[in-house]
């Protein structure tokens, strides 16, 4: 079953110009993952776990965390209706 994910955050005031290119770079990395059907929709739980262990996640989080208000992105897993 596909695993759609919504990741949300609020950029700190003045950090918007730093956050935008980080998100674009991260999107390119995620889209290249074998288990990513479209950006942040994973084939299944196993594909999502591979994403979490990707080599770019840790360095991204280290740079990204001080630029947002939350401790980390707020993750919401979406459930198909119907």
Short mmCIF file of N, CA and C in Angstrom, two decimals:
data_model
loop_
_atom_site.label_atom_id
_atom_site.label_comp_id
_atom_site.label_asym_id
_atom_site.label_seq_id
_atom_site.Cartn_x
_atom_site.Cartn_y
_atom_site.Cartn_z
N UNK A 1 0.85 -1.18 0.00
CA UNK A 1 0.00 0.00 0.00
C UNK A 1 0.89 1.24 0.00
N UNK A 2 0.65 2.19 -0.90
CA UNK A 2 1.46 3.42 -0.94
C UNK A 2 1.40 4.16 0.39
N UNK A 3 2.46 4.89 0.68
CA UNK A 3 2.60 5.62 1.95
C UNK A 3 2.83 7.10 1.64
N UNK A 4 1.73 7.87 1.46
CA UNK A 4 1.89 9.30 1.19
C UNK A 4 2.22 10.07 2.47
N UNK A 5 3.10 11.03 2.33
CA UNK A 5 3.60 11.79 3.47
C UNK A 5 3.56 13.28 3.17
N UNK A 6 3.13 14.05 4.16
CA UNK A 6 3.17 15.50 4.09
C UNK A 6 4.12 15.97 5.18
N UNK A 7 5.18 16.66 4.80
CA UNK A 7 6.14 17.20 5.75
C UNK A 7 5.98 18.71 5.79
N UNK A 8 5.69 19.26 6.97
CA UNK A 8 5.45 20.69 7.12
C UNK A 8 6.41 21.30 8.13
N UNK A 9 6.68 22.58 7.94
CA UNK A 9 7.52 23.33 8.87
C UNK A 9 7.30 24.81 8.61
N UNK A 10 7.76 25.63 9.53
CA UNK A 10 7.71 27.08 9.37
C UNK A 10 9.14 27.58 9.42
N UNK A 11 9.56 28.26 8.37
CA UNK A 11 10.92 28.82 8.34
C UNK A 11 11.00 29.98 9.34
N UNK A 12 12.12 30.08 9.99
CA UNK A 12 12.35 31.21 10.88
C UNK A 12 12.42 32.50 10.06
N UNK A 13 12.01 33.60 10.66
CA UNK A 13 12.07 34.89 9.98
C UNK A 13 13.50 35.16 9.52
N UNK A 14 13.63 35.51 8.26
CA UNK A 14 14.94 35.81 7.70
C UNK A 14 15.66 34.60 7.12
N UNK A 15 15.13 33.39 7.36
CA UNK A 15 15.80 32.17 6.87
C UNK A 15 15.18 31.66 5.57
N UNK A 16 14.16 32.32 5.08
CA UNK A 16 13.45 31.84 3.90
C UNK A 16 14.37 31.63 2.70
N UNK A 17 15.29 32.54 2.48
CA UNK A 17 16.19 32.43 1.33
C UNK A 17 17.18 31.28 1.47
N UNK A 18 17.42 30.82 2.68
CA UNK A 18 18.28 29.66 2.89
C UNK A 18 17.49 28.36 2.80
N UNK A 19 16.23 28.38 3.25
CA UNK A 19 15.40 27.17 3.28
C UNK A 19 15.02 26.74 1.87
N UNK A 20 14.63 27.66 1.03
CA UNK A 20 14.12 27.32 -0.30
C UNK A 20 15.09 26.45 -1.11
N UNK A 21 16.35 26.82 -1.27
CA UNK A 21 17.24 25.96 -2.05
C UNK A 21 17.52 24.61 -1.39
N UNK A 22 17.49 24.56 -0.05
CA UNK A 22 17.67 23.28 0.63
C UNK A 22 16.53 22.33 0.30
N UNK A 23 15.32 22.85 0.29
CA UNK A 23 14.15 22.02 -0.03
C UNK A 23 14.22 21.53 -1.48
N UNK A 24 14.59 22.40 -2.38
CA UNK A 24 14.71 22.00 -3.79
C UNK A 24 15.76 20.92 -3.99
N UNK A 25 16.90 21.06 -3.32
CA UNK A 25 17.95 20.04 -3.42
C UNK A 25 17.47 18.72 -2.82
N UNK A 26 16.81 18.79 -1.67
CA UNK A 26 16.31 17.58 -1.02
C UNK A 26 15.27 16.90 -1.91
N UNK A 27 14.42 17.67 -2.55
CA UNK A 27 13.40 17.09 -3.42
C UNK A 27 14.04 16.29 -4.55
N UNK A 28 15.11 16.79 -5.12
CA UNK A 28 15.80 16.06 -6.19
C UNK A 28 16.35 14.74 -5.68
N UNK A 29 16.91 14.73 -4.49
CA UNK A 29 17.44 13.50 -3.89
C UNK A 29 16.32 12.49 -3.67
N UNK A 30 15.20 12.95 -3.11
CA UNK A 30 14.08 12.06 -2.80
C UNK A 30 13.47 11.50 -4.09
N UNK A 31 13.31 12.34 -5.09
CA UNK A 31 12.73 11.86 -6.35
C UNK A 31 13.57 10.77 -7.00
N UNK A 32 14.84 10.76 -6.72
CA UNK A 32 15.74 9.76 -7.30
C UNK A 32 15.67 8.41 -6.58
N UNK A 33 15.02 8.36 -5.41
CA UNK A 33 14.92 7.10 -4.67
C UNK A 33 14.06 6.11 -5.43
N UNK A 34 14.47 4.86 -5.43
CA UNK A 34 13.74 3.81 -6.15
C UNK A 34 12.33 3.63 -5.60
N UNK A 35 12.13 3.76 -4.30
CA UNK A 35 10.82 3.53 -3.69
C UNK A 35 9.91 4.73 -3.64
N UNK A 36 10.36 5.87 -4.14
CA UNK A 36 9.55 7.09 -4.12
C UNK A 36 8.77 7.16 -5.43
N UNK A 37 7.43 7.03 -5.34
CA UNK A 37 6.60 7.04 -6.54
C UNK A 37 6.47 8.45 -7.10
N UNK A 38 6.19 9.39 -6.24
CA UNK A 38 6.25 10.83 -6.52
C UNK A 38 6.79 11.45 -5.24
N UNK A 39 7.11 12.72 -5.24
CA UNK A 39 7.72 13.32 -4.06
C UNK A 39 6.89 13.05 -2.81
N UNK A 40 7.50 12.34 -1.88
CA UNK A 40 6.93 12.00 -0.58
C UNK A 40 5.72 11.06 -0.65
N UNK A 41 5.63 10.24 -1.69
CA UNK A 41 4.69 9.12 -1.72
C UNK A 41 5.54 7.88 -1.95
N UNK A 42 5.66 7.08 -0.92
CA UNK A 42 6.53 5.91 -0.97
C UNK A 42 5.73 4.67 -1.31
N UNK A 43 6.38 3.74 -1.97
CA UNK A 43 5.74 2.50 -2.40
C UNK A 43 5.11 1.77 -1.21
N UNK A 44 5.81 1.75 -0.09
CA UNK A 44 5.34 1.06 1.11
C UNK A 44 6.22 1.45 2.29
N UNK A 45 5.97 0.85 3.44
CA UNK A 45 6.73 1.17 4.66
C UNK A 45 8.22 0.88 4.47
N UNK A 46 8.54 -0.23 3.79
CA UNK A 46 9.96 -0.56 3.57
C UNK A 46 10.66 0.54 2.78
N UNK A 47 10.00 1.05 1.74
CA UNK A 47 10.60 2.12 0.94
C UNK A 47 10.78 3.39 1.77
N UNK A 48 9.83 3.66 2.67
CA UNK A 48 9.96 4.83 3.54
C UNK A 48 11.14 4.67 4.49
N UNK A 49 11.34 3.48 5.03
CA UNK A 49 12.46 3.23 5.93
C UNK A 49 13.79 3.41 5.19
N UNK A 50 13.86 2.98 3.93
CA UNK A 50 15.07 3.20 3.13
C UNK A 50 15.31 4.70 2.98
N UNK A 51 14.24 5.46 2.74
CA UNK A 51 14.36 6.92 2.63
C UNK A 51 14.95 7.52 3.91
N UNK A 52 14.44 7.09 5.06
CA UNK A 52 14.93 7.63 6.33
C UNK A 52 16.41 7.37 6.55
N UNK A 53 16.90 6.27 6.02
CA UNK A 53 18.30 5.89 6.20
C UNK A 53 19.19 6.39 5.07
N UNK A 54 18.63 7.19 4.15
CA UNK A 54 19.39 7.71 3.02
C UNK A 54 20.60 8.52 3.47
N UNK A 55 21.64 8.57 2.66
CA UNK A 55 22.88 9.22 3.05
C UNK A 55 22.79 10.74 3.17
N UNK A 56 21.77 11.35 2.60
CA UNK A 56 21.67 12.81 2.62
C UNK A 56 20.79 13.31 3.76
N UNK A 57 20.01 12.44 4.41
CA UNK A 57 19.07 12.86 5.45
C UNK A 57 19.72 13.53 6.64
N UNK A 58 20.74 12.88 7.21
CA UNK A 58 21.41 13.44 8.39
C UNK A 58 22.02 14.80 8.13
N UNK A 59 22.85 14.92 7.07
CA UNK A 59 23.43 16.24 6.77
C UNK A 59 22.36 17.30 6.48
N UNK A 60 21.27 16.91 5.79
CA UNK A 60 20.19 17.85 5.52
C UNK A 60 19.58 18.34 6.83
N UNK A 61 19.26 17.41 7.74
CA UNK A 61 18.64 17.78 9.01
C UNK A 61 19.54 18.70 9.83
N UNK A 62 20.84 18.46 9.81
CA UNK A 62 21.79 19.28 10.56
C UNK A 62 21.76 20.73 10.09
N UNK A 63 21.71 20.92 8.78
CA UNK A 63 21.68 22.28 8.21
C UNK A 63 20.30 22.89 8.34
N UNK A 64 19.26 22.09 8.15
CA UNK A 64 17.88 22.56 8.09
C UNK A 64 17.32 22.94 9.47
N UNK A 65 17.61 22.15 10.50
CA UNK A 65 16.98 22.32 11.82
C UNK A 65 17.07 23.74 12.38
N UNK A 66 18.22 24.42 12.33
CA UNK A 66 18.26 25.76 12.91
C UNK A 66 17.50 26.82 12.09
N UNK A 67 17.06 26.46 10.89
CA UNK A 67 16.39 27.42 10.02
C UNK A 67 14.87 27.39 10.16
N UNK A 68 14.34 26.43 10.94
CA UNK A 68 12.89 26.32 11.09
C UNK A 68 12.51 26.48 12.55
N UNK A 69 11.23 26.80 12.78
CA UNK A 69 10.75 27.04 14.14
C UNK A 69 10.57 25.75 14.93
N UNK A 70 10.18 24.67 14.26
CA UNK A 70 9.96 23.40 14.94
C UNK A 70 11.29 22.70 15.18
N UNK A 71 11.28 21.66 16.01
CA UNK A 71 12.49 20.87 16.23
C UNK A 71 12.85 20.09 14.97
N UNK A 72 11.85 19.73 14.18
CA UNK A 72 12.02 18.99 12.92
C UNK A 72 10.74 19.18 12.12
N UNK A 73 10.75 18.74 10.87
CA UNK A 73 9.53 18.80 10.08
C UNK A 73 8.43 18.01 10.79
N UNK A 74 7.21 18.50 10.71
CA UNK A 74 6.06 17.80 11.28
C UNK A 74 5.55 16.86 10.18
N UNK A 75 5.57 15.56 10.46
CA UNK A 75 5.18 14.57 9.45
C UNK A 75 3.75 14.13 9.66
N UNK A 76 2.97 14.15 8.57
CA UNK A 76 1.61 13.65 8.58
C UNK A 76 1.50 12.60 7.49
N UNK A 77 1.12 11.39 7.88
CA UNK A 77 0.94 10.33 6.89
C UNK A 77 -0.52 10.35 6.46
N UNK A 78 -0.74 10.48 5.17
CA UNK A 78 -2.09 10.62 4.62
C UNK A 78 -2.70 9.26 4.35
N UNK A 79 -4.00 9.14 4.58
CA UNK A 79 -4.70 7.89 4.37
C UNK A 79 -5.74 8.10 3.27
N UNK A 80 -5.67 7.28 2.22
CA UNK A 80 -6.67 7.43 1.15
C UNK A 80 -8.09 7.22 1.70
N UNK A 81 -9.01 8.00 1.20
CA UNK A 81 -10.42 7.88 1.60
C UNK A 81 -11.18 7.21 0.48
N UNK A 82 -12.02 6.30 0.85
CA UNK A 82 -12.89 5.68 -0.16
C UNK A 82 -12.61 4.28 -0.49
#
